[in-house]
Amino acid sequence: MPGKDAIATRTTAAAEGDVTVLLIGMRINHFWAVHHWLPVFLAMPRMLRELAKDPERGLLNHVLLTASPRTYYVVQYWESKEKLYEYAHSPDMFHHRAWAIINRKERKGQVRGHVGLWHEAYVVPEGSYESIYADMPAFGLAAAHGQVPLERRGKRARDRFAYRSEKAAGKAAGKRAEKRVVAPEKTADGV
């Protein structure tokens, strides 16, 4: 990764609480149909630039990837699913306009089969993710949430999965206290 210095140790992501991840991409079904897939291909960088200019929208980080010469996708890390939804439905953002164009072309039968679009969104609860980075600059989840020395969360994956932030630990303690409340015992005569 140009411009980023590797950290010569092992680290883990400093994420706490739920993590919102969006995988979004496209597949070129017909290379010759450039006029159909090129606008889609160019739309994502435009949306990412738009989001970079307005950090309050909630995109924390992204990674551009390719799975083949036909398939391109982006892994995005968001502050919350609410911020992701808000961006996706905001009429003043480019995403809204791009989807309106795609939907209009689809209704006219102009895009079917030339370019594939997909996305998957995940909200991953704390305790259901872990990470390790060895001699790496901040990447992926760590670039989105910061990174800490591995020892702070545990040297083994199972220890990092078991890590709970103070906020999550407080919620868990509250739930345990709720479960301990026991209904009063009834006597043999039901009183």
PDB file of C-alpha atoms in Angstrom, residues 3-178:
ATOM      1  CA  GLY A   3       2.308   5.842   1.382  1.00  0.00           C
ATOM      2  CA  LYS A   4       1.593   3.682   4.403  1.00  0.00           C
ATOM      3  CA  ASP A   5       4.336   2.362   6.619  1.00  0.00           C
ATOM      4  CA  ALA A   6       4.111  -1.166   7.910  1.00  0.00           C
ATOM      5  CA  ILE A   7       4.057  -1.597  11.665  1.00  0.00           C
ATOM      6  CA  ALA A   8       6.748  -4.127  12.513  1.00  0.00           C
ATOM      7  CA  THR A   9       4.690  -6.084  15.017  1.00  0.00           C
ATOM      8  CA  ARG A  10       1.374  -7.858  15.364  1.00  0.00           C
ATOM      9  CA  THR A  11      -1.742  -5.763  15.850  1.00  0.00           C
ATOM     10  CA  THR A  12      -5.494  -6.175  15.852  1.00  0.00           C
ATOM     11  CA  ALA A  13      -8.380  -3.875  14.995  1.00  0.00           C
ATOM     12  CA  ALA A  14      -9.470  -1.520  17.767  1.00  0.00           C
ATOM     13  CA  ALA A  15     -13.146  -1.986  16.819  1.00  0.00           C
ATOM     14  CA  GLU A  16     -15.625  -2.016  19.677  1.00  0.00           C
ATOM     15  CA  GLY A  17     -19.304  -2.799  19.500  1.00  0.00           C
ATOM     16  CA  ASP A  18     -21.096  -3.871  16.339  1.00  0.00           C
ATOM     17  CA  VAL A  19     -19.294  -3.581  13.007  1.00  0.00           C
ATOM     18  CA  THR A  20     -21.201  -2.728   9.811  1.00  0.00           C
ATOM     19  CA  VAL A  21     -19.702  -4.076   6.591  1.00  0.00           C
ATOM     20  CA  LEU A  22     -20.958  -3.635   3.038  1.00  0.00           C
ATOM     21  CA  LEU A  23     -19.635  -5.690   0.129  1.00  0.00           C
ATOM     22  CA  ILE A  24     -20.710  -4.135  -3.160  1.00  0.00           C
ATOM     23  CA  GLY A  25     -19.656  -4.923  -6.676  1.00  0.00           C
ATOM     24  CA  MET A  26     -20.247  -5.498 -10.330  1.00  0.00           C
ATOM     25  CA  ARG A  27     -19.588  -8.181 -12.923  1.00  0.00           C
ATOM     26  CA  ILE A  28     -18.970  -7.428 -16.588  1.00  0.00           C
ATOM     27  CA  ASN A  29     -21.081  -9.999 -18.406  1.00  0.00           C
ATOM     28  CA  HIS A  30     -20.279  -8.797 -21.948  1.00  0.00           C
ATOM     29  CA  PHE A  31     -16.957  -7.023 -22.443  1.00  0.00           C
ATOM     30  CA  TRP A  32     -18.149  -5.650 -25.802  1.00  0.00           C
ATOM     31  CA  ALA A  33     -21.047  -3.787 -24.082  1.00  0.00           C
ATOM     32  CA  VAL A  34     -18.721  -1.073 -22.759  1.00  0.00           C
ATOM     33  CA  HIS A  35     -21.455   1.566 -22.960  1.00  0.00           C
ATOM     34  CA  HIS A  36     -23.451  -0.476 -20.404  1.00  0.00           C
ATOM     35  CA  TRP A  37     -20.791  -1.450 -17.875  1.00  0.00           C
ATOM     36  CA  LEU A  38     -18.367   1.506 -17.996  1.00  0.00           C
ATOM     37  CA  PRO A  39     -20.830   3.964 -16.369  1.00  0.00           C
ATOM     38  CA  VAL A  40     -21.420   1.421 -13.583  1.00  0.00           C
ATOM     39  CA  PHE A  41     -17.667   0.889 -13.188  1.00  0.00           C
ATOM     40  CA  LEU A  42     -17.070   4.652 -12.897  1.00  0.00           C
ATOM     41  CA  ALA A  43     -19.976   5.267 -10.492  1.00  0.00           C
ATOM     42  CA  MET A  44     -18.362   3.631  -7.450  1.00  0.00           C
ATOM     43  CA  PRO A  45     -15.212   5.808  -7.355  1.00  0.00           C
ATOM     44  CA  ARG A  46     -17.474   8.851  -7.672  1.00  0.00           C
ATOM     45  CA  MET A  47     -19.555   7.697  -4.683  1.00  0.00           C
ATOM     46  CA  LEU A  48     -16.409   6.980  -2.649  1.00  0.00           C
ATOM     47  CA  ARG A  49     -15.047  10.476  -3.391  1.00  0.00           C
ATOM     48  CA  GLU A  50     -18.407  11.970  -2.405  1.00  0.00           C
ATOM     49  CA  LEU A  51     -18.334  10.063   0.896  1.00  0.00           C
ATOM     50  CA  ALA A  52     -14.684  11.005   1.558  1.00  0.00           C
ATOM     51  CA  LYS A  53     -15.626  14.685   1.316  1.00  0.00           C
ATOM     52  CA  ASP A  54     -18.355  14.221   3.956  1.00  0.00           C
ATOM     53  CA  PRO A  55     -17.121  11.922   6.787  1.00  0.00           C
ATOM     54  CA  GLU A  56     -20.324  12.616   8.749  1.00  0.00           C
ATOM     55  CA  ARG A  57     -22.114  10.315   6.277  1.00  0.00           C
ATOM     56  CA  GLY A  58     -20.501   7.375   8.120  1.00  0.00           C
ATOM     57  CA  LEU A  59     -18.132   5.589   5.744  1.00  0.00           C
ATOM     58  CA  LEU A  60     -15.083   4.740   7.877  1.00  0.00           C
ATOM     59  CA  ASN A  61     -12.914   2.991   5.284  1.00  0.00           C
ATOM     60  CA  HIS A  62     -13.026   0.992   2.093  1.00  0.00           C
ATOM     61  CA  VAL A  63     -10.893  -1.472   0.144  1.00  0.00           C
ATOM     62  CA  LEU A  64     -11.163  -1.827  -3.648  1.00  0.00           C
ATOM     63  CA  LEU A  65     -10.738  -5.398  -4.874  1.00  0.00           C
ATOM     64  CA  THR A  66     -10.969  -7.488  -8.013  1.00  0.00           C
ATOM     65  CA  ALA A  67     -11.979 -11.125  -8.148  1.00  0.00           C
ATOM     66  CA  SER A  68     -11.305 -11.574 -11.870  1.00  0.00           C
ATOM     67  CA  PRO A  69     -11.004  -9.458 -15.017  1.00  0.00           C
ATOM     68  CA  ARG A  70     -14.824  -9.378 -14.976  1.00  0.00           C
ATOM     69  CA  THR A  71     -15.620  -8.846 -11.291  1.00  0.00           C
ATOM     70  CA  TYR A  72     -14.814  -5.775  -9.173  1.00  0.00           C
ATOM     71  CA  TYR A  73     -15.977  -4.993  -5.684  1.00  0.00           C
ATOM     72  CA  VAL A  74     -15.503  -2.790  -2.646  1.00  0.00           C
ATOM     73  CA  VAL A  75     -15.440  -3.772   1.012  1.00  0.00           C
ATOM     74  CA  GLN A  76     -16.824  -0.834   2.994  1.00  0.00           C
ATOM     75  CA  TYR A  77     -16.793  -0.315   6.764  1.00  0.00           C
ATOM     76  CA  TRP A  78     -19.554   1.943   8.117  1.00  0.00           C
ATOM     77  CA  GLU A  79     -20.259   3.583  11.481  1.00  0.00           C
ATOM     78  CA  SER A  80     -23.678   1.908  11.567  1.00  0.00           C
ATOM     79  CA  LYS A  81     -26.328   0.341   9.381  1.00  0.00           C
ATOM     80  CA  GLU A  82     -28.435   3.454   9.962  1.00  0.00           C
ATOM     81  CA  LYS A  83     -25.747   5.659   8.377  1.00  0.00           C
ATOM     82  CA  LEU A  84     -25.448   3.216   5.477  1.00  0.00           C
ATOM     83  CA  TYR A  85     -29.225   3.290   4.878  1.00  0.00           C
ATOM     84  CA  GLU A  86     -29.308   7.059   5.218  1.00  0.00           C
ATOM     85  CA  TYR A  87     -26.650   7.458   2.510  1.00  0.00           C
ATOM     86  CA  ALA A  88     -28.272   4.898   0.206  1.00  0.00           C
ATOM     87  CA  HIS A  89     -31.645   6.683   0.360  1.00  0.00           C
ATOM     88  CA  SER A  90     -30.478  10.301   0.454  1.00  0.00           C
ATOM     89  CA  PRO A  91     -31.867  12.089  -2.627  1.00  0.00           C
ATOM     90  CA  ASP A  92     -29.006  14.607  -2.624  1.00  0.00           C
ATOM     91  CA  MET A  93     -26.296  11.935  -2.967  1.00  0.00           C
ATOM     92  CA  PHE A  94     -24.987  10.401  -6.199  1.00  0.00           C
ATOM     93  CA  HIS A  95     -26.010   6.858  -5.198  1.00  0.00           C
ATOM     94  CA  HIS A  96     -29.679   7.817  -5.358  1.00  0.00           C
ATOM     95  CA  ARG A  97     -29.269   9.326  -8.841  1.00  0.00           C
ATOM     96  CA  ALA A  98     -27.229   6.331 -10.095  1.00  0.00           C
ATOM     97  CA  TRP A  99     -29.881   3.855  -8.944  1.00  0.00           C
ATOM     98  CA  ALA A 100     -32.624   5.924 -10.572  1.00  0.00           C
ATOM     99  CA  ILE A 101     -30.752   5.714 -13.894  1.00  0.00           C
ATOM    100  CA  ILE A 102     -30.184   1.961 -13.549  1.00  0.00           C
ATOM    101  CA  ASN A 103     -33.824   1.343 -12.610  1.00  0.00           C
ATOM    102  CA  ARG A 104     -35.047   3.456 -15.547  1.00  0.00           C
ATOM    103  CA  LYS A 105     -32.812   1.550 -17.996  1.00  0.00           C
ATOM    104  CA  GLU A 106     -33.864  -1.773 -16.506  1.00  0.00           C
ATOM    105  CA  ARG A 107     -37.566  -0.935 -16.943  1.00  0.00           C
ATOM    106  CA  LYS A 108     -36.814  -0.219 -20.625  1.00  0.00           C
ATOM    107  CA  GLY A 109     -34.921  -3.523 -20.929  1.00  0.00           C
ATOM    108  CA  GLN A 110     -31.654  -1.733 -21.730  1.00  0.00           C
ATOM    109  CA  VAL A 111     -29.298  -3.250 -19.135  1.00  0.00           C
ATOM    110  CA  ARG A 112     -30.476  -6.799 -18.661  1.00  0.00           C
ATOM    111  CA  GLY A 113     -27.589  -9.223 -19.029  1.00  0.00           C
ATOM    112  CA  HIS A 114     -24.749  -6.816 -19.810  1.00  0.00           C
ATOM    113  CA  VAL A 115     -23.597  -5.943 -16.305  1.00  0.00           C
ATOM    114  CA  GLY A 116     -24.297  -7.663 -13.002  1.00  0.00           C
ATOM    115  CA  LEU A 117     -24.688  -5.719  -9.757  1.00  0.00           C
ATOM    116  CA  TRP A 118     -24.666  -7.065  -6.230  1.00  0.00           C
ATOM    117  CA  HIS A 119     -24.235  -6.121  -2.607  1.00  0.00           C
ATOM    118  CA  GLU A 120     -24.236  -7.851   0.758  1.00  0.00           C
ATOM    119  CA  ALA A 121     -24.533  -5.961   4.045  1.00  0.00           C
ATOM    120  CA  TYR A 122     -23.614  -7.364   7.445  1.00  0.00           C
ATOM    121  CA  VAL A 123     -23.922  -6.095  10.989  1.00  0.00           C
ATOM    122  CA  VAL A 124     -21.440  -8.155  12.965  1.00  0.00           C
ATOM    123  CA  PRO A 125     -22.000  -8.116  16.740  1.00  0.00           C
ATOM    124  CA  GLU A 126     -19.076  -7.665  19.089  1.00  0.00           C
ATOM    125  CA  GLY A 127     -17.671 -11.083  19.905  1.00  0.00           C
ATOM    126  CA  SER A 128     -18.312 -12.308  16.356  1.00  0.00           C
ATOM    127  CA  TYR A 129     -15.246 -10.785  14.703  1.00  0.00           C
ATOM    128  CA  GLU A 130     -11.523 -10.814  15.314  1.00  0.00           C
ATOM    129  CA  SER A 131      -8.459  -9.774  13.344  1.00  0.00           C
ATOM    130  CA  ILE A 132      -4.693  -9.975  13.207  1.00  0.00           C
ATOM    131  CA  TYR A 133      -2.240  -7.938  11.163  1.00  0.00           C
ATOM    132  CA  ALA A 134       1.420  -8.975  11.060  1.00  0.00           C
ATOM    133  CA  ASP A 135       3.896  -6.366   9.824  1.00  0.00           C
ATOM    134  CA  MET A 136       1.082  -4.480   8.078  1.00  0.00           C
ATOM    135  CA  PRO A 137      -0.043  -0.885   7.912  1.00  0.00           C
ATOM    136  CA  ALA A 138      -3.626  -0.345   9.057  1.00  0.00           C
ATOM    137  CA  PHE A 139      -5.810  -2.324   6.650  1.00  0.00           C
ATOM    138  CA  GLY A 140      -9.490  -3.248   6.392  1.00  0.00           C
ATOM    139  CA  LEU A 141     -11.190  -3.238   9.775  1.00  0.00           C
ATOM    140  CA  ALA A 142      -8.082  -1.763  11.436  1.00  0.00           C
ATOM    141  CA  ALA A 143      -8.002   1.120   8.941  1.00  0.00           C
ATOM    142  CA  ALA A 144     -11.665   1.772   9.731  1.00  0.00           C
ATOM    143  CA  HIS A 145     -11.452   1.554  13.538  1.00  0.00           C
ATOM    144  CA  GLY A 146      -7.761   1.948  14.357  1.00  0.00           C
ATOM    145  CA  GLN A 147      -5.362  -0.709  15.528  1.00  0.00           C
ATOM    146  CA  VAL A 148      -3.968  -1.753  18.881  1.00  0.00           C
ATOM    147  CA  PRO A 149      -1.184  -4.127  19.928  1.00  0.00           C
ATOM    148  CA  LEU A 150      -2.345  -7.717  19.711  1.00  0.00           C
ATOM    149  CA  GLU A 151      -1.767  -8.309  23.438  1.00  0.00           C
ATOM    150  CA  ARG A 152      -4.568  -5.863  24.336  1.00  0.00           C
ATOM    151  CA  ARG A 153      -7.167  -8.178  22.840  1.00  0.00           C
ATOM    152  CA  GLY A 154      -5.414 -11.536  23.154  1.00  0.00           C
ATOM    153  CA  LYS A 155      -2.693 -13.462  21.342  1.00  0.00           C
ATOM    154  CA  ARG A 156      -5.089 -16.210  20.248  1.00  0.00           C
ATOM    155  CA  ALA A 157      -8.127 -15.849  18.007  1.00  0.00           C
ATOM    156  CA  ARG A 158     -10.423 -17.268  20.697  1.00  0.00           C
ATOM    157  CA  ASP A 159      -9.205 -14.578  23.124  1.00  0.00           C
ATOM    158  CA  ARG A 160      -9.880 -11.819  20.586  1.00  0.00           C
ATOM    159  CA  PHE A 161     -13.349 -13.242  19.933  1.00  0.00           C
ATOM    160  CA  ALA A 162     -13.956 -13.204  23.693  1.00  0.00           C
ATOM    161  CA  TYR A 163     -12.919  -9.529  24.058  1.00  0.00           C
ATOM    162  CA  ARG A 164     -15.735  -7.236  25.188  1.00  0.00           C
ATOM    163  CA  SER A 165     -15.606  -3.446  25.258  1.00  0.00           C
ATOM    164  CA  GLU A 166     -16.634  -1.680  28.451  1.00  0.00           C
ATOM    165  CA  LYS A 167     -19.936  -0.704  26.819  1.00  0.00           C
ATOM    166  CA  ALA A 168     -20.708  -4.297  25.801  1.00  0.00           C
ATOM    167  CA  ALA A 169     -19.561  -5.627  29.175  1.00  0.00           C
ATOM    168  CA  GLY A 170     -21.935  -3.157  30.867  1.00  0.00           C
ATOM    169  CA  LYS A 171     -24.850  -4.327  28.724  1.00  0.00           C
ATOM    170  CA  ALA A 172     -24.034  -7.973  29.468  1.00  0.00           C
ATOM    171  CA  ALA A 173     -23.884  -7.266  33.218  1.00  0.00           C
ATOM    172  CA  GLY A 174     -27.286  -5.560  33.002  1.00  0.00           C
ATOM    173  CA  LYS A 175     -28.792  -8.569  31.210  1.00  0.00           C
ATOM    174  CA  ARG A 176     -27.336 -10.945  33.808  1.00  0.00           C
ATOM    175  CA  ALA A 177     -28.875  -8.827  36.579  1.00  0.00           C
ATOM    176  CA  GLU A 178     -32.272  -8.948  34.814  1.00  0.00           C
TER     177      GLU A 178
END
